[in-house]
Coordinates of N, CA, C and O and ligand atoms in Angstrom, one line a residue:
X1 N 21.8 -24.4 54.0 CA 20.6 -24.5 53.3 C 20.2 -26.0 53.1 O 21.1 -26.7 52.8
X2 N 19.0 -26.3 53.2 CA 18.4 -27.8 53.3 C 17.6 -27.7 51.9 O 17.3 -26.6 51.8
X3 N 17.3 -28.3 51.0 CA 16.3 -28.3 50.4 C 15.8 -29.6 50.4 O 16.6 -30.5 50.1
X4 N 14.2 -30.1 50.8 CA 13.4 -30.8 51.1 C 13.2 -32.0 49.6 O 13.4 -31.4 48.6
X5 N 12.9 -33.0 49.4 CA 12.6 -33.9 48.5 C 11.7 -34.9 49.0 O 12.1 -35.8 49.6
X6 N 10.3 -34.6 48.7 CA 8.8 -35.6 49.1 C 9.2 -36.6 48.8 O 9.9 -36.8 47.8
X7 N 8.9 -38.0 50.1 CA 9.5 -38.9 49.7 C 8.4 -40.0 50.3 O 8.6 -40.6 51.4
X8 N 7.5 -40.2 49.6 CA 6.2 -40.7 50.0 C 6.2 -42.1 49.1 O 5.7 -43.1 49.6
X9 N 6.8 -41.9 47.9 CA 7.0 -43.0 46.5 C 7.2 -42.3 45.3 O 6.9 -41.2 44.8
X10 N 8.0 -43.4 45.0 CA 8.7 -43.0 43.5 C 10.2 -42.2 43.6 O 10.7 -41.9 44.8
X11 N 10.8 -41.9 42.4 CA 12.1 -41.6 42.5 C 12.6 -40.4 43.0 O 13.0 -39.5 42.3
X12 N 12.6 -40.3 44.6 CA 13.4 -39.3 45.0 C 14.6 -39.3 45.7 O 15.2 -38.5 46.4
X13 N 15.2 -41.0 45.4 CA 16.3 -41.4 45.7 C 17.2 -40.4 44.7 O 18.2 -39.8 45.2
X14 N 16.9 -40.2 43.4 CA 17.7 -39.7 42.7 C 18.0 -38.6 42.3 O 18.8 -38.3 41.5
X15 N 17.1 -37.8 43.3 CA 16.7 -36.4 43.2 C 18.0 -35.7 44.3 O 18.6 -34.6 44.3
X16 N 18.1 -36.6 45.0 CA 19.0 -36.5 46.7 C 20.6 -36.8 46.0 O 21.5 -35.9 45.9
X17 N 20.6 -37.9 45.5 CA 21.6 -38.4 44.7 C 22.2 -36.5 43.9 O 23.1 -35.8 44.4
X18 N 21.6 -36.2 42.9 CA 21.7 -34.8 42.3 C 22.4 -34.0 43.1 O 23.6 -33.5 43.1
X19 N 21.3 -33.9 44.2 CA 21.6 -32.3 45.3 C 23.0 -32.7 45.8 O 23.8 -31.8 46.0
X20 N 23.4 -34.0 46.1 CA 24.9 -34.4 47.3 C 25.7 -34.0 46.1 O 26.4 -33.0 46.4
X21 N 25.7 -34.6 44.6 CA 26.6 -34.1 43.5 C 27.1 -32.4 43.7 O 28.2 -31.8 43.7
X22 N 26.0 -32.1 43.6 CA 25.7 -30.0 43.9 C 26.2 -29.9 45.1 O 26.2 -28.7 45.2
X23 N 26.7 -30.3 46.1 CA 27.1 -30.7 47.6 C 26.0 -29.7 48.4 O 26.3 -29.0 49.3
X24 N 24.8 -29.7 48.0 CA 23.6 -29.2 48.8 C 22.6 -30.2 49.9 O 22.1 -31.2 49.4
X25 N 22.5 -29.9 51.1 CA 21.8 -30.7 52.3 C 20.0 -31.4 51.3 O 19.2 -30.9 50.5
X26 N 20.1 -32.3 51.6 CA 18.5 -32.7 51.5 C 18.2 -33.3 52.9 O 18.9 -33.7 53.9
X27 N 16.7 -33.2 52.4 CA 15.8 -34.0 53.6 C 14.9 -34.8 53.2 O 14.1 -34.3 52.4
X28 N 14.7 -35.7 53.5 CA 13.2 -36.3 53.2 C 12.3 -35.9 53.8 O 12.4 -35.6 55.0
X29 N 10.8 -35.7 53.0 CA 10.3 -35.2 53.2 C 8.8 -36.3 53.5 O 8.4 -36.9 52.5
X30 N 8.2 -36.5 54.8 CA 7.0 -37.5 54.8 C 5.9 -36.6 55.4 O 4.7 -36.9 55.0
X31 N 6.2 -35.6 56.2 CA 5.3 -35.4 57.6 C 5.3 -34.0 57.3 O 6.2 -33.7 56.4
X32 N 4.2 -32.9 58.0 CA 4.4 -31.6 57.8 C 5.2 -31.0 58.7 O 5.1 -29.8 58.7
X33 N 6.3 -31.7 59.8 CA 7.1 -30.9 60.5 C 8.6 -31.2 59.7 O 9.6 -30.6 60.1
X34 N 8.7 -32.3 58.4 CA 9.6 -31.9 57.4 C 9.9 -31.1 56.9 O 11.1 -30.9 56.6
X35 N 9.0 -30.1 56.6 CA 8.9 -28.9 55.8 C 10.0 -28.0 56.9 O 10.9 -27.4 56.6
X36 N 9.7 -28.2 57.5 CA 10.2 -26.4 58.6 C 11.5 -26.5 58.4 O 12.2 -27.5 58.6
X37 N 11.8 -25.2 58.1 CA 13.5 -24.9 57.7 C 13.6 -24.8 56.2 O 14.3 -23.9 55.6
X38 N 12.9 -25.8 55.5 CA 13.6 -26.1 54.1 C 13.6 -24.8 53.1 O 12.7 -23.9 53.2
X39 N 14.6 -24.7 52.1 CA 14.5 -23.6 51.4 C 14.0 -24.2 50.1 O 13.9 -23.6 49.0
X40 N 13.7 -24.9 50.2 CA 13.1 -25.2 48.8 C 12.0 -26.8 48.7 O 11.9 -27.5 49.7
X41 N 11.6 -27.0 47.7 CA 11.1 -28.4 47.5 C 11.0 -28.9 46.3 O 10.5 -28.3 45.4
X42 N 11.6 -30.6 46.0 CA 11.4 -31.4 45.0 C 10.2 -32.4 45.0 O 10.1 -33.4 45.7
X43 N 9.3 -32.1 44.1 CA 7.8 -33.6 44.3 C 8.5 -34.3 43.4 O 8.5 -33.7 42.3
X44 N 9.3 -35.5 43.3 CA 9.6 -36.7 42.3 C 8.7 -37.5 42.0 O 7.8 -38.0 42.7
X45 N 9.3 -37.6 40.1 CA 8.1 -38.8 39.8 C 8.0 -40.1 40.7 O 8.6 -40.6 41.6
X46 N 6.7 -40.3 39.8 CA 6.2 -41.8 40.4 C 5.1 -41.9 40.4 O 4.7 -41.7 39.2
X47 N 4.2 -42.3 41.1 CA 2.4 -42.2 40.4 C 2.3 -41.1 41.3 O 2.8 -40.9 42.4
X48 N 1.1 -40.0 40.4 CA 0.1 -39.4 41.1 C -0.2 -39.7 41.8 O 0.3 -39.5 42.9
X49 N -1.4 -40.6 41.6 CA -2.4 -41.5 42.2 C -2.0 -41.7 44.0 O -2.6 -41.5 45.0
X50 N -0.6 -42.2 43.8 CA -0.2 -42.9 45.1 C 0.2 -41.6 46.1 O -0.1 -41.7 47.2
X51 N 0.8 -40.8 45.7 CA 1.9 -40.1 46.5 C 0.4 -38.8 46.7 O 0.6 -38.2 47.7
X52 N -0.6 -38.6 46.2 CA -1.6 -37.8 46.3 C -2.6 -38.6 47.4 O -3.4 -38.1 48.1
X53 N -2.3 -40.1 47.5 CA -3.5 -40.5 48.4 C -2.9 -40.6 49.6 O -3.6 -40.7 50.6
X54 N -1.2 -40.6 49.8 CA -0.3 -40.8 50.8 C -0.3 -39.6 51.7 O -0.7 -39.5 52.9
X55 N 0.5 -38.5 50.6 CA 0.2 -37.0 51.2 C -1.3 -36.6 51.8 O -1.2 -35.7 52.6
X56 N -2.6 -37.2 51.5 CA -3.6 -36.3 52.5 C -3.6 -37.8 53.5 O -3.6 -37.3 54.7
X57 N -3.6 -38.7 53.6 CA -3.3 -39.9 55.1 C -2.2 -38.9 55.7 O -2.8 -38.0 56.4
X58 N -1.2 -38.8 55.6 CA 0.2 -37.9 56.2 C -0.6 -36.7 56.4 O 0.0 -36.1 57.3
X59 N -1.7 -36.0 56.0 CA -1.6 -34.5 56.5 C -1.3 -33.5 55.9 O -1.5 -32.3 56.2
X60 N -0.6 -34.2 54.5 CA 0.4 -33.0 53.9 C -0.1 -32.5 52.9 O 0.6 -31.9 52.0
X61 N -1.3 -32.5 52.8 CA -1.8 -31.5 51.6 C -2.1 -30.0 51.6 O -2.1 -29.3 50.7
X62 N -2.4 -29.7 53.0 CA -2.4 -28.3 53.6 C -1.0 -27.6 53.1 O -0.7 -26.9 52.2
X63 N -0.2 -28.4 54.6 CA 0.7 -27.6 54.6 C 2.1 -27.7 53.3 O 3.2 -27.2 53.4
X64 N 1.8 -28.3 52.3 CA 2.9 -28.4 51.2 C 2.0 -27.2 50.1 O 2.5 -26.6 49.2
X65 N 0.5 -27.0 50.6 CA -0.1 -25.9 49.7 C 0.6 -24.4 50.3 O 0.5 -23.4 49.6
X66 N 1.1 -24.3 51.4 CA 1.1 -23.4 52.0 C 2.7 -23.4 51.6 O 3.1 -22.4 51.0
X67 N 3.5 -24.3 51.9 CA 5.0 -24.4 51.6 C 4.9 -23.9 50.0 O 5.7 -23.0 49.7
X68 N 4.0 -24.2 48.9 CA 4.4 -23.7 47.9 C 4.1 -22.1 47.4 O 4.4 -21.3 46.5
X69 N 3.4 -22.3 48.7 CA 3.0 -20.5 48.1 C 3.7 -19.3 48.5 O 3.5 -18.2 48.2
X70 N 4.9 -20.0 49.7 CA 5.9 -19.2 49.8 C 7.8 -19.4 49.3 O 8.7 -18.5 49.3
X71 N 7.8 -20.9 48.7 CA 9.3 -21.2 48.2 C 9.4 -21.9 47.0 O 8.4 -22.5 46.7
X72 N 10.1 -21.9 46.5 CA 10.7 -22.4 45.2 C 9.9 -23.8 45.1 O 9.1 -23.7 45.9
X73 N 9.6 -24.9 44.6 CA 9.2 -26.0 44.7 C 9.0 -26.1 43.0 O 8.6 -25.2 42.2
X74 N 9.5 -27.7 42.7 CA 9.9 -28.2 41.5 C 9.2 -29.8 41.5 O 9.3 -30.9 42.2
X75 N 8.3 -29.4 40.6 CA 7.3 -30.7 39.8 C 7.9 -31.4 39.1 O 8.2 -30.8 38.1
X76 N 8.2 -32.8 39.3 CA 8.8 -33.7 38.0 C 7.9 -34.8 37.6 O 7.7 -35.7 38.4
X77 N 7.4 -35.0 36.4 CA 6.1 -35.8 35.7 C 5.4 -35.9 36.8 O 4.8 -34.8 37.2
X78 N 5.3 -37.0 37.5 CA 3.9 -36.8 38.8 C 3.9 -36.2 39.5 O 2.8 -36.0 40.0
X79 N 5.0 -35.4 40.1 CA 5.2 -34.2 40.4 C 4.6 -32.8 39.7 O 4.5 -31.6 40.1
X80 N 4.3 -33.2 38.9 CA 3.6 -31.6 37.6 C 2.2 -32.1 37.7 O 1.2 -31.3 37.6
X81 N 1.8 -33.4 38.0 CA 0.4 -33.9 38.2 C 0.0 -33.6 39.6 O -1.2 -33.3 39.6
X82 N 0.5 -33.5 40.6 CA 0.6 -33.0 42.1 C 0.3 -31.8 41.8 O -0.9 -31.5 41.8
X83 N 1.2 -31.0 41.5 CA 1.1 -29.9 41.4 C -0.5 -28.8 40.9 O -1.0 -27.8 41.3
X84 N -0.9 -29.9 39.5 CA -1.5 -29.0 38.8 C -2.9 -28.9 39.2 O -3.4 -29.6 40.0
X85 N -3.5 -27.8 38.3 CA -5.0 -27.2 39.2 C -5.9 -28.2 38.8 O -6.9 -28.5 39.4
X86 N -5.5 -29.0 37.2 CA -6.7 -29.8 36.5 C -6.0 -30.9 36.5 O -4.8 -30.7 36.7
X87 N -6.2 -32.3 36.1 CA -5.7 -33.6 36.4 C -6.6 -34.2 35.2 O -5.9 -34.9 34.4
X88 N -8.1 -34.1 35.0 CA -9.0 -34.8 34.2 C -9.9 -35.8 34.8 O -10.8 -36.4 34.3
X89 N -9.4 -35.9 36.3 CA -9.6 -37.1 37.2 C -10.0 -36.9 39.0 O -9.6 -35.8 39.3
X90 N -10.4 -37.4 39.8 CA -10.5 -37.0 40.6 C -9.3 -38.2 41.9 O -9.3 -39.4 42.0
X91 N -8.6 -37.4 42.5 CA -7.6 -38.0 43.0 C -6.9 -36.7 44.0 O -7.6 -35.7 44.1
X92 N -6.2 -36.7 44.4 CA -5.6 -35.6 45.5 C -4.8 -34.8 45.3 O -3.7 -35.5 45.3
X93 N -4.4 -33.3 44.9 CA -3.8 -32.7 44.3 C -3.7 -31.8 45.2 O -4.4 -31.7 46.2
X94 N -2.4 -30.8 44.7 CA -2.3 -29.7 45.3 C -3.3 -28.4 44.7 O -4.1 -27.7 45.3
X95 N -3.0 -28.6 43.6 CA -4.0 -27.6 42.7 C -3.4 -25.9 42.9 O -4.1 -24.9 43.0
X96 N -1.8 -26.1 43.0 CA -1.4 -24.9 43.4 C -0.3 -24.1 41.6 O 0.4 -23.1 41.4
X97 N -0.7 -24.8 40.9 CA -0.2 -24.4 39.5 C -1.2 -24.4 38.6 O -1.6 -25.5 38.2
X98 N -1.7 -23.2 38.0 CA -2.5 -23.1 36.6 C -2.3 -24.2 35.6 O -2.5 -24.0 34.4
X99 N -1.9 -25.4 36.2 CA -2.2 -25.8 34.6 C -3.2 -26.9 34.4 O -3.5 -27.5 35.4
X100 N -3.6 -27.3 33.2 CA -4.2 -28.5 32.9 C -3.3 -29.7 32.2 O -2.7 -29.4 31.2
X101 N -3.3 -30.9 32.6 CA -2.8 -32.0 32.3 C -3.4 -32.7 31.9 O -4.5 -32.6 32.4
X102 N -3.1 -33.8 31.0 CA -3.6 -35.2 30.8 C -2.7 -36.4 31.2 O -1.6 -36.6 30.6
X103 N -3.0 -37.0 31.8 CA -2.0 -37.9 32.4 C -1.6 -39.3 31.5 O -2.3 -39.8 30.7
X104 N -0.7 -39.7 31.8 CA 0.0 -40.7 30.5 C -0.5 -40.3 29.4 O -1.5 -41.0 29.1
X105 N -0.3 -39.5 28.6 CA -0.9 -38.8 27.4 C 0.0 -39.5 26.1 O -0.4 -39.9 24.9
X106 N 1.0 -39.6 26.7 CA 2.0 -40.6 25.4 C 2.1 -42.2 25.2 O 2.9 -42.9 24.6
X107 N 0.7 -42.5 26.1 CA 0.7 -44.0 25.8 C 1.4 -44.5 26.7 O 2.1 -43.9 27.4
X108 N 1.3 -46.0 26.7 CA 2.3 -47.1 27.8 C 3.2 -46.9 27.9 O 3.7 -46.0 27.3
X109 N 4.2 -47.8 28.9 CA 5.4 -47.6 29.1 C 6.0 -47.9 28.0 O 6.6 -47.1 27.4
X110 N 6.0 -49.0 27.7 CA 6.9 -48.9 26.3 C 6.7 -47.9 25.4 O 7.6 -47.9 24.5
X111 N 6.1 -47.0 25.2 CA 5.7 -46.0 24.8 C 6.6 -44.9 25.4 O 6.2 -43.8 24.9
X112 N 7.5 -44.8 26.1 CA 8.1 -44.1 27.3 C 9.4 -43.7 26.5 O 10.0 -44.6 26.0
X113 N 9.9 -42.5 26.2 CA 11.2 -42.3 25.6 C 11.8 -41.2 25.8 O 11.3 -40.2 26.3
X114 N 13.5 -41.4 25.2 CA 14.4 -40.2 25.6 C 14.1 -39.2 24.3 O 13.5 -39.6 23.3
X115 N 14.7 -38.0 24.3 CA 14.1 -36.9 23.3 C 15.1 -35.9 23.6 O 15.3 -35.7 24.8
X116 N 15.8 -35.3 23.0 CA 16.4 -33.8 23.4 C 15.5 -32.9 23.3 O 14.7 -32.8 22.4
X117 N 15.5 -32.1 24.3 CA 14.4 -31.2 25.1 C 15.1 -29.7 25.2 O 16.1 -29.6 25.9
X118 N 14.4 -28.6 24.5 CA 15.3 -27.7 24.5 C 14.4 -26.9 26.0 O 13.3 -27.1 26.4
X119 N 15.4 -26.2 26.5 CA 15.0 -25.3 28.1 C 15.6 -24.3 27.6 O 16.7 -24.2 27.0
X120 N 14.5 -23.1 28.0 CA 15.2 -21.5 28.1 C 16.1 -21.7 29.4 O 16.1 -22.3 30.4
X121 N 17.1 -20.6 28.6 CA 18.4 -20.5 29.4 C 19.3 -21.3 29.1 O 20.3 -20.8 28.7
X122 N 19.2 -22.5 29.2 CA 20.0 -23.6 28.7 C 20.1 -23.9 27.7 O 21.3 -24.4 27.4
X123 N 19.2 -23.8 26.6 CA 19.6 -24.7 25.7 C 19.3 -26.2 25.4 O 18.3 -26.6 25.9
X124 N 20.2 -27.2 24.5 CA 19.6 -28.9 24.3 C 19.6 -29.5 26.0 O 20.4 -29.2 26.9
X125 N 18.7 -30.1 26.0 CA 19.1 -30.8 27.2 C 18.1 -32.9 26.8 O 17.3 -33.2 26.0
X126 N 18.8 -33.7 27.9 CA 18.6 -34.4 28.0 C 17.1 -34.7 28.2 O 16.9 -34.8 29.4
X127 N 15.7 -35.1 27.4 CA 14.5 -35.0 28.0 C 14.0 -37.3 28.1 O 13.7 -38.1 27.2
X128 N 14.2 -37.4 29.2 CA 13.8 -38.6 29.4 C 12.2 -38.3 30.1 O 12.0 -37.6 31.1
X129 N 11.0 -39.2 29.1 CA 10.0 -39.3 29.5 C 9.4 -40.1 29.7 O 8.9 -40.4 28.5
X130 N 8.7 -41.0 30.9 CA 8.4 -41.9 31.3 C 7.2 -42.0 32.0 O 7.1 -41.7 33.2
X131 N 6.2 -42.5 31.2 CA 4.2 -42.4 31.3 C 4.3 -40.5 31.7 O 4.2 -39.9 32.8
X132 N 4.5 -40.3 30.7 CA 4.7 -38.6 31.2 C 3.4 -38.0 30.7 O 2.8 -38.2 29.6
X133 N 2.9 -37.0 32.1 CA 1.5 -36.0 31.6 C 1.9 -35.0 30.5 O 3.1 -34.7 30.4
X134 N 1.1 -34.7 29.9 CA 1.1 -33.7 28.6 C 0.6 -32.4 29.1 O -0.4 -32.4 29.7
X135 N 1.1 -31.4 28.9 CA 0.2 -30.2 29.5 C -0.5 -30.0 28.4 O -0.4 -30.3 27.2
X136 N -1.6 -29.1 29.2 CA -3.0 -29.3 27.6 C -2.9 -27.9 27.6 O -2.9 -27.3 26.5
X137 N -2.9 -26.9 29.0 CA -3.8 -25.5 28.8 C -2.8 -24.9 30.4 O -2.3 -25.6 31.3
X138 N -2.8 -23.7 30.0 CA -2.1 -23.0 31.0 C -2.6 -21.8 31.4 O -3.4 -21.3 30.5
X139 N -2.6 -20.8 32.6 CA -3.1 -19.9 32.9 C -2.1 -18.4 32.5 O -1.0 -18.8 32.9
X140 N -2.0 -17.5 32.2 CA -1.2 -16.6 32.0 C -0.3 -15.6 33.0 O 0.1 -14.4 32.9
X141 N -0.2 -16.6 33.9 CA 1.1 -16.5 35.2 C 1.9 -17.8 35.1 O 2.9 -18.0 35.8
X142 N 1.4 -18.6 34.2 CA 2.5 -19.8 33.6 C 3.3 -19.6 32.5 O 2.9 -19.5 31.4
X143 N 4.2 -19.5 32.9 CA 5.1 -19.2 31.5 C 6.0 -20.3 31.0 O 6.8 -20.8 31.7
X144 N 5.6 -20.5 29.8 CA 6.5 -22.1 29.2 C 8.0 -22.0 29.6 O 8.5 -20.9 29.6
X145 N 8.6 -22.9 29.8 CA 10.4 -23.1 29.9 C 11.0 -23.9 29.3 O 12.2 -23.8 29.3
X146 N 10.2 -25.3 28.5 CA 10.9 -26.1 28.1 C 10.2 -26.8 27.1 O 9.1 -27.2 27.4
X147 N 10.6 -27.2 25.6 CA 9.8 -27.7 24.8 C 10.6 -28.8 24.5 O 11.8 -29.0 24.5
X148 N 9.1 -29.7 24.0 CA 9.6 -31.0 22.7 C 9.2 -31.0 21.7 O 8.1 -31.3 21.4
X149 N 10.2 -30.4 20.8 CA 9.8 -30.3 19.2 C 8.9 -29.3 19.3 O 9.4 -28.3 19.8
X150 N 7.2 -29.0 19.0 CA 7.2 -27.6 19.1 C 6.0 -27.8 20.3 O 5.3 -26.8 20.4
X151 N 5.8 -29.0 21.2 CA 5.2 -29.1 22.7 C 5.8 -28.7 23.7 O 6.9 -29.2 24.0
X152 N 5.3 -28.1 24.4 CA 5.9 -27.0 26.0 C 6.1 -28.7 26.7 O 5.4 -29.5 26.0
X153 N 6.8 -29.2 27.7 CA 6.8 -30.2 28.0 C 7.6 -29.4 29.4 O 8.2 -30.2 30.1
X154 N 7.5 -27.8 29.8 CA 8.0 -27.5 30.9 C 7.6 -26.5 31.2 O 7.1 -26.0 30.2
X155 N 7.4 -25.6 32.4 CA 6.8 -24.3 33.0 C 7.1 -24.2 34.1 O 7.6 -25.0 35.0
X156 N 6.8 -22.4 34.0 CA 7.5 -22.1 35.1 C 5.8 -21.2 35.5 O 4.8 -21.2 34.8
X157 N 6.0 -20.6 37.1 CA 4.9 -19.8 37.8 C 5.0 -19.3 38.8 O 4.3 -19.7 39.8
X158 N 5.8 -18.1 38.9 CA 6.8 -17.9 39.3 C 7.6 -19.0 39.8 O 8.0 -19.9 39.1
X159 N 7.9 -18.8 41.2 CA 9.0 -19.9 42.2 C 8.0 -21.5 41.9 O 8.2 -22.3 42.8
X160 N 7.4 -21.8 41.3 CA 7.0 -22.9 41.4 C 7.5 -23.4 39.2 O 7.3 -22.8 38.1
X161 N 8.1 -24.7 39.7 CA 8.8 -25.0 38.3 C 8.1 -26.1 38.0 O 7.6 -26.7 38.9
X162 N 7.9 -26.8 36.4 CA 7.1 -28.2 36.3 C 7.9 -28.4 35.2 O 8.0 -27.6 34.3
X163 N 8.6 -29.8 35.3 CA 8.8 -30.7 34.1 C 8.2 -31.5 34.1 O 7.9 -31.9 35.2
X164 N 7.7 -32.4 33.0 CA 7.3 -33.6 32.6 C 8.1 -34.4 32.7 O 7.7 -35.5 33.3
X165 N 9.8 -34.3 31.8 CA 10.8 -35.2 31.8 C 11.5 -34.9 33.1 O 11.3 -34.0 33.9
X166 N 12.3 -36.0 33.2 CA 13.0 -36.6 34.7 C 14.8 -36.2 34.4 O 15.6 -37.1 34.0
X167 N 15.2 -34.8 34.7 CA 16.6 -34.5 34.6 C 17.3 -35.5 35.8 O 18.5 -35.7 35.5
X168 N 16.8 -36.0 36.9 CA 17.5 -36.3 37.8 C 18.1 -38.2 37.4 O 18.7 -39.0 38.2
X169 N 17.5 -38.5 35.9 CA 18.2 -39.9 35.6 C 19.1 -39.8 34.7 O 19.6 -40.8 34.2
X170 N 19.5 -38.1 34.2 CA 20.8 -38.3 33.0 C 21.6 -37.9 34.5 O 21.2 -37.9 35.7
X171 N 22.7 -37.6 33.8 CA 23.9 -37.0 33.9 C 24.2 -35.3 33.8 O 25.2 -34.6 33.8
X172 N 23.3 -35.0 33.7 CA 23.0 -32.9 33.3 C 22.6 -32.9 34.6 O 21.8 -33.7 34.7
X173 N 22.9 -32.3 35.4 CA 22.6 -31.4 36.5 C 22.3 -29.7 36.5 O 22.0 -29.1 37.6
X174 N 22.4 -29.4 35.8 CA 22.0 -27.9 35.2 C 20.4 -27.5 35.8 O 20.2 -26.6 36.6
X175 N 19.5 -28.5 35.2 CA 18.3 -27.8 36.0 C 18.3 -27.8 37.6 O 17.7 -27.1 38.4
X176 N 18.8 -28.6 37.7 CA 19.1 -28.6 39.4 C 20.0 -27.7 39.8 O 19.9 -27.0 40.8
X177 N 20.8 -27.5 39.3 CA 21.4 -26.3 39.9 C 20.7 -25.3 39.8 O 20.3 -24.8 40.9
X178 N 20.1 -24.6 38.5 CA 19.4 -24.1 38.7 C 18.6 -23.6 39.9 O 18.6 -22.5 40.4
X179 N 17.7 -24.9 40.2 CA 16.7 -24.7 41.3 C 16.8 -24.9 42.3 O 15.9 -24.7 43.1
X180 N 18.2 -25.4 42.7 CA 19.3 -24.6 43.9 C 19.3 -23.2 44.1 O 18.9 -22.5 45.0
X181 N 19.9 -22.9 42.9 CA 20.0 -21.0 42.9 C 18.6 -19.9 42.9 O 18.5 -18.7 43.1
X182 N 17.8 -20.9 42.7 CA 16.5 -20.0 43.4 C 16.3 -20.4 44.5 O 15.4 -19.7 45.0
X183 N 16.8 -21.3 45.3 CA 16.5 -21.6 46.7 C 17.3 -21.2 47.4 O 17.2 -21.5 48.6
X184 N 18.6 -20.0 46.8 CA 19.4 -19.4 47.9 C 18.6 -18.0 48.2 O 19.0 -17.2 49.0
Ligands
LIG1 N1 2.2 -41.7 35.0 C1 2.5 -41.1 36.2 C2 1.4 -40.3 36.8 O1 0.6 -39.8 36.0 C3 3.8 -40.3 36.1 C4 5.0 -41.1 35.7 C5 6.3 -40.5 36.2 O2 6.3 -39.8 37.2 N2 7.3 -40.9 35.6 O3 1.3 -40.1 38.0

């Protein structure tokens, strides 16, 4: 089993880093003949902006709409902006997840902070968030998975997952395993 990590910009060095821990295959992911084979997919933070204007130059806005509508695939902060149907903005999206976002919603980077973040199933977890979008509104095939204090800061739709915060810079590997185990 391969599971794929978009690697257009931003942190998907550390996403790879995770999966070798889990002793699971990655690939980078640039071109739409990356996709073929993969059992799953990671979009890592980083800017929207950039990895949305990269992916339609590359081609890949088709075929990663098409990859997500048949496998597992996991949004992390700009990754949940990729993903989502509303942005606020006009810029290049998949628009393959019910939700609405506001992007840097928590203010500057210095504004940027760690939080314990509770996840169904899990329990406390590590929530590092860094110019992270806020989800505003959700469609009712979205179902929350992860809160801050009493803000959803995670969702699920079916096989398609969205965090705001970035598990792949603690040390918890849990949601990754996780979304390994839907990729088998
Ligand atoms: N602010 C970025 C965006 O909206 C997301 C930041 C991140 O991925 N850590 O694209």
């Amino acid at each position: 089993m391969v599971v794929g990590v978009l690697a257009l910009q931003g942190g998907f060095a550390e996403h790879e880093s995770v999966l070798a821990r889990l002793g699971v295959a990655s690939r980078q992911v640039r071109t739409p003949q990356d996709l073929s084979g993969l059992a799953g997919l990671i979009l890592p933070g980083g800017e929207s902006t950039t990895i949305g204007i990269v992916a339609e130059a590359n081609g890949l806005l088709a075929p990663l709409r098409d990859f997500a509508m048949a496998h597992p695939v996991w949004g992390v902060c700009a990754g949940v902006v990729f993903l989502a149907r509303a942005v606020g903005r006009l810029q290049p999206t998949l628009g393959v997840l019910d939700l609405e976002v506001a992007r840097n919603a928590y203010g500057r980077q210095r504004e940027s902070f760690t939080a314990q973040v509770e996840v169904a199933g899990l329990g406390a977890f590590p929530g590092v968030f860094i110019r992270a979008p806020r989800l505003v509104a959700w469609g009712s095939a979205v179902e929350p998975m992860a809160w801050h204090e009493d803000e959803v800061v995670g969702v699920r739709q079916g096989h398609i997952l969205a965090t705001a915060f970035h598990p792949e810079l603690t040390a918890d590997i849990r949601l990754h395993a996780q979304f390994v185990a839907w990729c088998h």
